[in-house]
XYZ file of C-alpha atoms in Angstrom:
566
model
C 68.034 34.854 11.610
C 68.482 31.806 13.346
C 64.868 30.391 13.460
C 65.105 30.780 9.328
C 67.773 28.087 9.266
C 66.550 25.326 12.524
C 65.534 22.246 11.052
C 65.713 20.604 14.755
C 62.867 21.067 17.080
C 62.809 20.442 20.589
C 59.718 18.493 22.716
C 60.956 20.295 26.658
C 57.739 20.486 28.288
C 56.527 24.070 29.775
C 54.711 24.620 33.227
C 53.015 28.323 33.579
C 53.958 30.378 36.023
C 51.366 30.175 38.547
C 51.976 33.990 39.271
C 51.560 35.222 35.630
C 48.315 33.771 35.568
C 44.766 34.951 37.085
C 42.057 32.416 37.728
C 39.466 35.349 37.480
C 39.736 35.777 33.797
C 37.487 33.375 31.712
C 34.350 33.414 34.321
C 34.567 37.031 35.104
C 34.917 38.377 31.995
C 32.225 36.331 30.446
C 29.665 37.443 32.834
C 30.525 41.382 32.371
C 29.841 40.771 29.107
C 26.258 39.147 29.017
C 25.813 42.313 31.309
C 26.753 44.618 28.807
C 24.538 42.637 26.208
C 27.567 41.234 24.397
C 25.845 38.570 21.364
C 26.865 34.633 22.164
C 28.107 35.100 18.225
C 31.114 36.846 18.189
C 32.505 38.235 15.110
C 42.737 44.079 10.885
C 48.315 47.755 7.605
C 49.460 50.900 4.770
C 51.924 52.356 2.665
C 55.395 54.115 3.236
C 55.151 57.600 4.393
C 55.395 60.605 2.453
C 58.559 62.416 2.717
C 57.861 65.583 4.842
C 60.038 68.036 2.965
C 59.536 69.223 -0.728
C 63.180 68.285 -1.866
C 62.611 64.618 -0.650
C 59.307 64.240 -2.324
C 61.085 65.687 -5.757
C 63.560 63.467 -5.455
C 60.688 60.528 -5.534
C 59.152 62.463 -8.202
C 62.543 61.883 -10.354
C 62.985 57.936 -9.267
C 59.832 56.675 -9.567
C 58.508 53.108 -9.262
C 58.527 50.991 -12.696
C 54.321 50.630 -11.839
C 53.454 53.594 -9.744
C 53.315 57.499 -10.169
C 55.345 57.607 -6.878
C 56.743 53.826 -6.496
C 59.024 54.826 -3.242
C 55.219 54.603 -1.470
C 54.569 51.147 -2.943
C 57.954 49.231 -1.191
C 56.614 45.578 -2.232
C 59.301 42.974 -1.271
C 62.720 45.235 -1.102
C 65.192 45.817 -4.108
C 67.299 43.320 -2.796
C 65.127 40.222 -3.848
C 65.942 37.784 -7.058
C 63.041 37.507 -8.915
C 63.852 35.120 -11.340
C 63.974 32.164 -8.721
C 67.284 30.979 -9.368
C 69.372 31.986 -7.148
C 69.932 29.450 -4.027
C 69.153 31.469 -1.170
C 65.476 32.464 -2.437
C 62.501 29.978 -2.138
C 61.505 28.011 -5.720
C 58.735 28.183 -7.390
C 57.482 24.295 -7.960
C 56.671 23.816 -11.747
C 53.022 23.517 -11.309
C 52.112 26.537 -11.077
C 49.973 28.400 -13.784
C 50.570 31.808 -14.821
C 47.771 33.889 -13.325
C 49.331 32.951 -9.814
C 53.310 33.614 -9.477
C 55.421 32.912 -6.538
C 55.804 36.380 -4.501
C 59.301 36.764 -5.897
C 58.506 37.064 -9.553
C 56.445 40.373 -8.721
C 57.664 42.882 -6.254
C 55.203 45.124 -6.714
C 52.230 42.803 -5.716
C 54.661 40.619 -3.262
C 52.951 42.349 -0.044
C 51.878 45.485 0.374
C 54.133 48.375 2.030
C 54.635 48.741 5.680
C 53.104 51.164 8.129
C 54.016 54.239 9.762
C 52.491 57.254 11.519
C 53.864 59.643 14.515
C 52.245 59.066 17.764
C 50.912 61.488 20.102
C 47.884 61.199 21.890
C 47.401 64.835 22.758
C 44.597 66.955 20.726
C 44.363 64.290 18.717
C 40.407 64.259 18.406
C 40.380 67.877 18.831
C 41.036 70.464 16.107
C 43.551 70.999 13.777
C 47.059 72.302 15.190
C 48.498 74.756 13.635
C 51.772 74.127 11.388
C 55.021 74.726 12.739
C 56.659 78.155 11.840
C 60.096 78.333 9.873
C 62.021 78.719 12.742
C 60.307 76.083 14.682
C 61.272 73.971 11.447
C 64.405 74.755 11.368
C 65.016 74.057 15.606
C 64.570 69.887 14.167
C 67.071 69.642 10.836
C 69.889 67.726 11.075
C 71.950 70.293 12.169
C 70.278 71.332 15.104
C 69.213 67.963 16.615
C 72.905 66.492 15.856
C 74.932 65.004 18.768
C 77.604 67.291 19.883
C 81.500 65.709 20.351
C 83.292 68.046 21.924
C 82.682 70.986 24.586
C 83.047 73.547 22.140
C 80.511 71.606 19.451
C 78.065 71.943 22.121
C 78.172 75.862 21.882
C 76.778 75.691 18.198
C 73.573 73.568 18.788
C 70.501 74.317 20.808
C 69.248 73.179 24.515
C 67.717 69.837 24.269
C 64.330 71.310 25.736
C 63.885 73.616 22.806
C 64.733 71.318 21.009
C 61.875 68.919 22.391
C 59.270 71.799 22.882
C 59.331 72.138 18.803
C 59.621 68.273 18.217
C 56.124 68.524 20.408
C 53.897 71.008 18.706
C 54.918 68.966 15.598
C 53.706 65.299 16.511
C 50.737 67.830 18.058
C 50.610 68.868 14.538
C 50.737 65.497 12.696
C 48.323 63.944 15.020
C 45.518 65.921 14.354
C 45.997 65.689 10.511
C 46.352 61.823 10.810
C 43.971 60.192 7.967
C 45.983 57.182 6.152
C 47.350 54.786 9.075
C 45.556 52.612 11.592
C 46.340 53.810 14.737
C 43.903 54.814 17.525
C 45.815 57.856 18.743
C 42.848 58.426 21.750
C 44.688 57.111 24.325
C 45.400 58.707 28.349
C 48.226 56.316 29.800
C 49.814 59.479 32.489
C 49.189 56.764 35.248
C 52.046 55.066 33.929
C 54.182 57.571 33.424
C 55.542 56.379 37.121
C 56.717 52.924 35.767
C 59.152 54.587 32.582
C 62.090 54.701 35.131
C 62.072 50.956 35.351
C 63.756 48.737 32.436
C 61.105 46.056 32.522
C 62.029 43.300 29.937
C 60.061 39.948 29.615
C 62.618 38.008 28.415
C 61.946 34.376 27.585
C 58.908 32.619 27.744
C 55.605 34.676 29.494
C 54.257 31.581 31.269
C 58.016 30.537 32.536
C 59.739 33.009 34.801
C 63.198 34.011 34.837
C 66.236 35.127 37.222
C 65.388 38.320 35.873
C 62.810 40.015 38.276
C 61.869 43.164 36.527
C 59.228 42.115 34.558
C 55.254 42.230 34.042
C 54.477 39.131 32.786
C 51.694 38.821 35.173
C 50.163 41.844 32.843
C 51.216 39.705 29.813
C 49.943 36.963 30.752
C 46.546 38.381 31.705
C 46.234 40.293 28.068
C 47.037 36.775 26.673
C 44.172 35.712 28.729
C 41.828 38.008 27.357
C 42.419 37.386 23.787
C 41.897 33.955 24.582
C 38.535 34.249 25.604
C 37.936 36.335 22.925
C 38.895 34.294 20.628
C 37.289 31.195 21.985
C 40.091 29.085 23.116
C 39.533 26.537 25.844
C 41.636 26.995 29.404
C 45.166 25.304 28.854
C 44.832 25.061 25.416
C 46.746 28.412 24.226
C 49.967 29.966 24.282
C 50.932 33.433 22.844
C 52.801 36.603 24.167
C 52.906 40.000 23.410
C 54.979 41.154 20.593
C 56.914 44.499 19.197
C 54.415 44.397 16.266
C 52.068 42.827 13.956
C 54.742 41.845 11.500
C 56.053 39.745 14.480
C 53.232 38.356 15.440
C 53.204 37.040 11.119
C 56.581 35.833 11.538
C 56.342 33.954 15.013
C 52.528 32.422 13.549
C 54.221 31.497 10.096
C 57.339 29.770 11.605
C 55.170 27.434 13.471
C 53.211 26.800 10.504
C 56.729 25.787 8.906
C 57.882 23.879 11.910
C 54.433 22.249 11.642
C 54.941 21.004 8.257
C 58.582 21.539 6.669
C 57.814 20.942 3.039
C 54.351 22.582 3.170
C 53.674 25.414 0.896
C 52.628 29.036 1.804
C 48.923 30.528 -0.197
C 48.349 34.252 0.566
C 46.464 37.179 -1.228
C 48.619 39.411 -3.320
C 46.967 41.980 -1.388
C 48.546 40.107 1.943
C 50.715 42.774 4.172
C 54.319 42.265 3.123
C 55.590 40.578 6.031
C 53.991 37.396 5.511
C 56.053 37.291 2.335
C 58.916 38.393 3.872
C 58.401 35.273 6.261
C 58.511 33.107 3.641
C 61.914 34.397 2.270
C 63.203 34.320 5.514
C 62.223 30.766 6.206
C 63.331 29.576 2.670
C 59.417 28.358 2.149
C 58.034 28.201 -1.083
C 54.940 30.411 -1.485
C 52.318 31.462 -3.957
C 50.174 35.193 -3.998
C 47.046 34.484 -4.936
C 44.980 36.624 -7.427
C 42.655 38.936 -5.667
C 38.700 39.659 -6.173
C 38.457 43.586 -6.641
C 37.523 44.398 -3.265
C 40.567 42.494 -2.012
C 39.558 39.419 -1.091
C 41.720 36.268 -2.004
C 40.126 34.975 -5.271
C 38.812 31.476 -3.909
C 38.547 29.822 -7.252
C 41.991 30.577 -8.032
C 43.245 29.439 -4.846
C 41.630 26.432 -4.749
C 43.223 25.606 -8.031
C 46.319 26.412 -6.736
C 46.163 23.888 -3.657
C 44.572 21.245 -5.909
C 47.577 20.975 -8.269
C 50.066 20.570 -5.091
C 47.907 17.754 -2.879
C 51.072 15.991 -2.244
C 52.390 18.925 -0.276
C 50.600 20.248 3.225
C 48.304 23.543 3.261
C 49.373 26.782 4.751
C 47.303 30.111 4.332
C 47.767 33.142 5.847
C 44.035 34.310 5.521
C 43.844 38.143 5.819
C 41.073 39.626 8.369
C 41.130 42.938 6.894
C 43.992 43.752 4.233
C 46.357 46.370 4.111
C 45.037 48.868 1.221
C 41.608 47.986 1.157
C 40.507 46.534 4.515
C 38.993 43.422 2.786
C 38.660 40.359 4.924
C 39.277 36.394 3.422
C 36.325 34.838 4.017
C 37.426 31.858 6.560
C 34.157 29.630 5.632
C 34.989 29.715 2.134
C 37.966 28.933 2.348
C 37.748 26.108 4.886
C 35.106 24.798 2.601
C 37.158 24.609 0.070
C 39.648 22.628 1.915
C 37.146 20.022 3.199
C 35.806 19.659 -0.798
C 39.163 19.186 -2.080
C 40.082 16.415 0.805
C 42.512 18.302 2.682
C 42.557 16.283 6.305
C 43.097 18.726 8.903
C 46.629 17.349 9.330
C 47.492 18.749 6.265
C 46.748 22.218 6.259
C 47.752 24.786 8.979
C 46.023 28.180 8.908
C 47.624 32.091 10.168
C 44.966 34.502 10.472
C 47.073 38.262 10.207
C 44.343 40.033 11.638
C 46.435 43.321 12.707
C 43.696 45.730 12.838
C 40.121 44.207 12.269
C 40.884 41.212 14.005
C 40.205 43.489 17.035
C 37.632 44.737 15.881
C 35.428 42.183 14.165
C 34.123 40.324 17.627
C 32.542 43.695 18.083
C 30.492 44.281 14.921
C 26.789 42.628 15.008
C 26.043 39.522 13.090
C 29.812 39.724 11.448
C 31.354 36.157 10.376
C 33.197 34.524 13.273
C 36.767 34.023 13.340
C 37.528 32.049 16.678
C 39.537 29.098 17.532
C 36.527 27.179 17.825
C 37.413 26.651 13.909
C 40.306 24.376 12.901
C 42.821 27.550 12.423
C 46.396 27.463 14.114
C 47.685 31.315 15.154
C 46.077 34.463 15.187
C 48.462 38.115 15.366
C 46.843 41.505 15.988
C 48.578 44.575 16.435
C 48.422 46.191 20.128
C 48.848 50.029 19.410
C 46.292 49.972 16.196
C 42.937 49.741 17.655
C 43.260 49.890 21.280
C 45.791 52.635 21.401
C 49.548 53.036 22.819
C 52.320 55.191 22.194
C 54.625 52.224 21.591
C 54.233 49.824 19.032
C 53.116 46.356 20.201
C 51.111 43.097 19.191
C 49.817 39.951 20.299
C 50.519 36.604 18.913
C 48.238 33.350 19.765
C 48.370 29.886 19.154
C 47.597 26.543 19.724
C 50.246 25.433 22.528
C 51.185 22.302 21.265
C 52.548 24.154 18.014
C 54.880 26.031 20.435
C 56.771 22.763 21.845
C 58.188 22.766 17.801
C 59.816 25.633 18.731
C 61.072 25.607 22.361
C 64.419 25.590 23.638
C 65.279 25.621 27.212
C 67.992 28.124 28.179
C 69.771 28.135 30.748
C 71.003 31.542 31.130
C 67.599 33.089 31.137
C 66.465 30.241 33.645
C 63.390 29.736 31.168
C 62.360 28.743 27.597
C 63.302 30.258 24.304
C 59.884 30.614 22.230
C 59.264 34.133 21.082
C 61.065 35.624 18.050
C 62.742 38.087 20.081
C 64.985 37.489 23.191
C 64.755 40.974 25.315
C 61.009 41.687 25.269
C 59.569 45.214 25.949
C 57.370 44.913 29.436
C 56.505 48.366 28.955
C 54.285 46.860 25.688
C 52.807 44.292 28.097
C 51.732 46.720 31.264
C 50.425 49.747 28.703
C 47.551 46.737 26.555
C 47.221 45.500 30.045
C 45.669 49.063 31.032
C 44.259 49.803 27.723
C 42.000 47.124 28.553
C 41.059 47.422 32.200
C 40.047 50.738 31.796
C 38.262 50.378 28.233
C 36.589 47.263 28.734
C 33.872 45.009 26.274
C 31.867 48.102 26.519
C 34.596 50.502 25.674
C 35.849 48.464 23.198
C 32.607 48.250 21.271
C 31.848 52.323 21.432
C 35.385 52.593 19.618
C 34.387 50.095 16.993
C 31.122 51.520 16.259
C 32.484 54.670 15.873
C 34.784 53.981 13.410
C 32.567 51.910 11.772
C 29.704 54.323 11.529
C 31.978 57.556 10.732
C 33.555 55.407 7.870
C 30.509 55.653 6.315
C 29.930 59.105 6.914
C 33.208 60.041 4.925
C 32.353 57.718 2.400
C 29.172 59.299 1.535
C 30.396 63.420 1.779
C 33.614 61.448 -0.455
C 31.012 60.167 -2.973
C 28.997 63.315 -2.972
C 31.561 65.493 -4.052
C 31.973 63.516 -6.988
C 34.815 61.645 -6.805
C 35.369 57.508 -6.880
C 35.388 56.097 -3.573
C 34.783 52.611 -1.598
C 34.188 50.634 1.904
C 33.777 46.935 2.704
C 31.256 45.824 4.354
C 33.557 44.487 7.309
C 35.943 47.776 7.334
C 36.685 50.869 8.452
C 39.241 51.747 5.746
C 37.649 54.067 2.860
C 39.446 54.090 -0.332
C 39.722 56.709 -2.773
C 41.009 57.801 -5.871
C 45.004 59.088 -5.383
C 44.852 63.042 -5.058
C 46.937 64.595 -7.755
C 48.273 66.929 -5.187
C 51.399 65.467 -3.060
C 51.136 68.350 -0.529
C 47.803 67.040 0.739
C 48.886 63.476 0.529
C 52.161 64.194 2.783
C 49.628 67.167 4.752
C 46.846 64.224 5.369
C 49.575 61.615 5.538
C 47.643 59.451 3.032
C 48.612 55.988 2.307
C 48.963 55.663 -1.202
C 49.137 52.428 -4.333
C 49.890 54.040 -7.679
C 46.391 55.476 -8.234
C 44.547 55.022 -5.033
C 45.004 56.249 -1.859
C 42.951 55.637 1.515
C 41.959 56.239 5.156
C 41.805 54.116 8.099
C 39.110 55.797 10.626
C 39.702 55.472 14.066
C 38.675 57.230 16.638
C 40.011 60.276 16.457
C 38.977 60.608 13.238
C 36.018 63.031 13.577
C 33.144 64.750 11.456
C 34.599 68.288 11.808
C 38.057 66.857 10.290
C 36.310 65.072 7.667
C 34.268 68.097 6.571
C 38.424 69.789 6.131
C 39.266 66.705 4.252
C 36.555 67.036 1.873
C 37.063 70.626 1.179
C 40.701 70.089 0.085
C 39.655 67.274 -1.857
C 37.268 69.075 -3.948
C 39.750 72.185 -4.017
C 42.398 69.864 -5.352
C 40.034 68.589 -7.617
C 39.172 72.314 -8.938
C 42.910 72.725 -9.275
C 44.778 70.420 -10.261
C 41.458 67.878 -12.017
C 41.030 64.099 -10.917
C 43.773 60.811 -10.820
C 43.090 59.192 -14.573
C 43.327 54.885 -13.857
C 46.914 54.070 -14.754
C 46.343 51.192 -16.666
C 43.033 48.732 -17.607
C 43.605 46.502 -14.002
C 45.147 49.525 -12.269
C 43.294 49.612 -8.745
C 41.663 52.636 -9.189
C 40.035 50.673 -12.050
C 39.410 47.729 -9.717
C 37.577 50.923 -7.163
C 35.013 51.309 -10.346
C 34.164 47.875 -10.549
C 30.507 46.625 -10.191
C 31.331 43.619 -8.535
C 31.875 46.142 -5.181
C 27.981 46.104 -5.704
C 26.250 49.568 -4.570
C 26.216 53.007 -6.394
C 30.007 54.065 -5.198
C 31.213 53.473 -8.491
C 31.408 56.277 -11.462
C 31.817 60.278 -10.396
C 29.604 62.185 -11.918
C 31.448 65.752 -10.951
C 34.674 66.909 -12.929
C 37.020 65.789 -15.747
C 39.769 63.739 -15.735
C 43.081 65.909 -16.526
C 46.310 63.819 -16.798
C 49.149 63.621 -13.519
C 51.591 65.863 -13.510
């Protein structure tokens, strides 16, 4: 990757495109939302998925992870990684560090947490639940059948393409409305668009400096940006950002400029951090440390601070998680910030990422929650596009201070812009499909989806907690976490995110009460079955799920006995 390697930054100056932006935005906007009642205070990723066949899942079964009762779920860094920090091309680990906090590398299991995935399909998909496909439906989607033909008389052996399509339907139909583990809003109606798939519509180069290329929707971008903005508290001219393929962009484009910002500074994140803020680091050859976490998930503060107080000779970066991966715990940005100012960090020094991929949407919208805004001294903020809002392409934003961006930009020539995104070609689809999310969902919209999930979180937490078994909830969340079902057919039939003995669920909206009531029911018939998930080890984080300092009575089951995994 070329930005991993540029040590030389340019200083070009930018001038928006006068067309990509929309003088409406910060006035307008503000004054819908004193009219919907909107509080002057205004207040964010999962494992692998389960392989869909039986054969695939035994072969996990027989290769398991060192740590986990079904490691290929856990990914955690990559196999490919040294983790004894001496080979050249991996960061180094500076000889203060103590042993409760290791540099990512040395532990691949807790370097990150795995990445993401789900099928997408808005239809049905707060309705009931679809019925399975049959065998030969199955069958009309192996390999075999869905295989590219060569030759005229290959063709003759495989199906029509709109059979083939009319199964590969009625199973994301299927999957959708079984979808508990992964944070994606699948509630979504975007058939006004449908129109604008015949056009290739690419925002390459910068959003606020147009191209030669005129098939583009940066004035969409640029009006998304906008809103984020204001969300976010950021002051007209101030900002830059753009719409990316994903959240994990957004962490790389936000931790580059923290690099650029300061070269020999060193990276602090949770263990519990999503893995690409990790994989940033190793990409940019920075030297990083994963914090110890509090049970819940939060980044333990003392242990941090220690941390950053043996390296004062060396700037401050942290990547400060609003709403992590497994458990949906958010960093507390006070804290930490305090802890900054009482250790005599100027604000020079230290340079602050907020990966707020899910919550970070969400958290403006939840009464009397902290505020994370750029009216504190943090640098970059990435959310993920198709999470909360909803869109059947993955997507993200990324926003920043715009001074940090001139570290970064190149003018090019051939594009007849600047060169400041992590990608070159940029997916204008992404751009037009958040623009319309928003227009038609609105503050108001918004905050009905928020309170939803927020409220119906609780709801499964409680029927989870009456049937006995261990389960938890943040405060700030909407991600319940459970102990692991022993039974890997309604993990992959749920499509559960799973670490070694826990497993959880992200509800969004169209998670509802009559497919929680199903859940429950094959929870406690698993239980019946096959008995309950016994804590791998003392620190295991099933053991961390029965820990007091969670606070509440969610702690010890009092229904069933413990049997050992299969």
């Amino acid at each position: 990757m070329t930005a991993a390697s540029a040590t030389t930054t340019t200083t070009t100056t930018t001038s928006r495109d006068a067309a990509g932006r929309n003088e409406y935005a910060g006035e307008g906007r503000w004054k819908r939302r004193q009219q919907h009642g909107m509080q002057e205070q205004r207040r964010a990723k999962s494992s692998l998925p389960l392989p869909e066949d039986d054969d695939a899942l035994a072969a996990v079964d027989r290769h398991p992870h060192p740590n986990s009762p079904m490691g290929l779920f856990l990914g955690g860094g990559g196999s490919d990684h040294q983790t004894d920090g001496q080979h050249d091309s991996e960061p180094h680990l500076d000889n203060n560090t103590s042993s409760s906090v290791s540099d990512y590398t040395s532990d691949a299991s807790k370097a990150g947490t795995p990445s993401p995935w789900a099928v997408f399909d808005a239809w049905g998909a707060g309705e009931g639940i679809a019925d399975p496909l049959s065998k030969d439906e199955e069958d009309m989607l192996s390999p075999d059948m869905v295989r590219i033909p060569t030759s005229e008389n290959d063709r003759g052996t495989v199906p029509d393409e709109s059979r083939i399509l009319e199964c590969y339907d009625k199973l994301l139909k299927r999957k959708s409305s079984v979808h508990f583990g992964y944070p994606y809003n699948l509630m979504y109606n975007h058939e006004e668009l449908y129109e604008f798939m015949k056009y290739s519509i690419n925002n390459l180069g910068d959003p606020f400096v147009a191209s030669n290329y005129g098939v583009h929707s940066r004035q969409f971008e640029c009006a998304v940006i906008d809103f984020f903005a204001d969300l976010w508290k950021m002051e007209k001219d101030s900002y830059w950002g753009y719409v990316t393929t994903c959240g994990t962009e957004g962490n790389l484009h936000g931790i580059l400029l923290a690099r650029e910002c300061h070269p020999d500074g060193i990276l602090y994140s949770s263990r519990e951090t999503h893995y690409s803020v990790f994989k940033a680091a190793r990409y940019y050859r920075m030297d990083a440390k994963a914090i110890p976490t509090l049970p819940m998930g939060e980044i333990d503060y003392d242990a941090l601070a220690t941390e950053i107080s043996k390296n004062r000779d060396r700037p401050v970066i942290i990547n400060v998680n609003i709403g992590t991966t497994v458990k949906g715990a958010v960093d507390n940005l006070d804290r930490i910030l305090r802890i900054l100012k009482n250790l005599g960090i100027p604000r020079e020094r230290f340079h602050i990422h907020c990966d707020g991929a899910l919550f970070a949407m969400m958290m403006p919208f939840v009464d009397w929650a902290p505020e994370v805004s750029f009216q504190k001294p943090i640098d970059s903020i990435a959310v993920s596009g198709h999470k909360m809002l909803g869109c059947p392409m993955p997507c993200g934003i990324a926003l920043t201070r715009k001074d940090h961006v001139k570290k970064v930009e190149q003018r090019i020539d051939y594009l007849n812009s600047v060169d400041t995104t992590i990608m070159g070609s940029r997916n204008g689809q992404a751009a037009l499909y958040l623009w319309y999310s928003l227009r038609k969902k609105g503050i108001a919209g918004i905050k009905r989806d928020v309170v939803h999930c927020m409220e119906t979180a609780q709801y499964l937490r409680d029927k989870i907690t009456e049937a006995g078994l261990t389960c938890r909830l943040n405060d700030l969340s909407c991600t319940v976490v459970l102990e692991r079902p022993i039974d890997d057919k309604l993990i992959k039939r749920w499509q559960l995110a799973c670490e070694e003995d826990i497993a959880h669920v992200v509800v969004m909206p169209n998670v509802t009460k009559d497919k929680i009531h199903k859940f429950v029911e094959e929870l406690i018939e698993c239980r019946e079955e096959y008995g309950r998930m016994k804590s791998a080890r003392k620190d295991s984080p099933l053991a961390k799920l029965q820990s007091s300092a969670w606070g509440g009575s969610y702690v010890t089951p009092s229904v069933g006995d413990f049997k050992e995994t299969r």
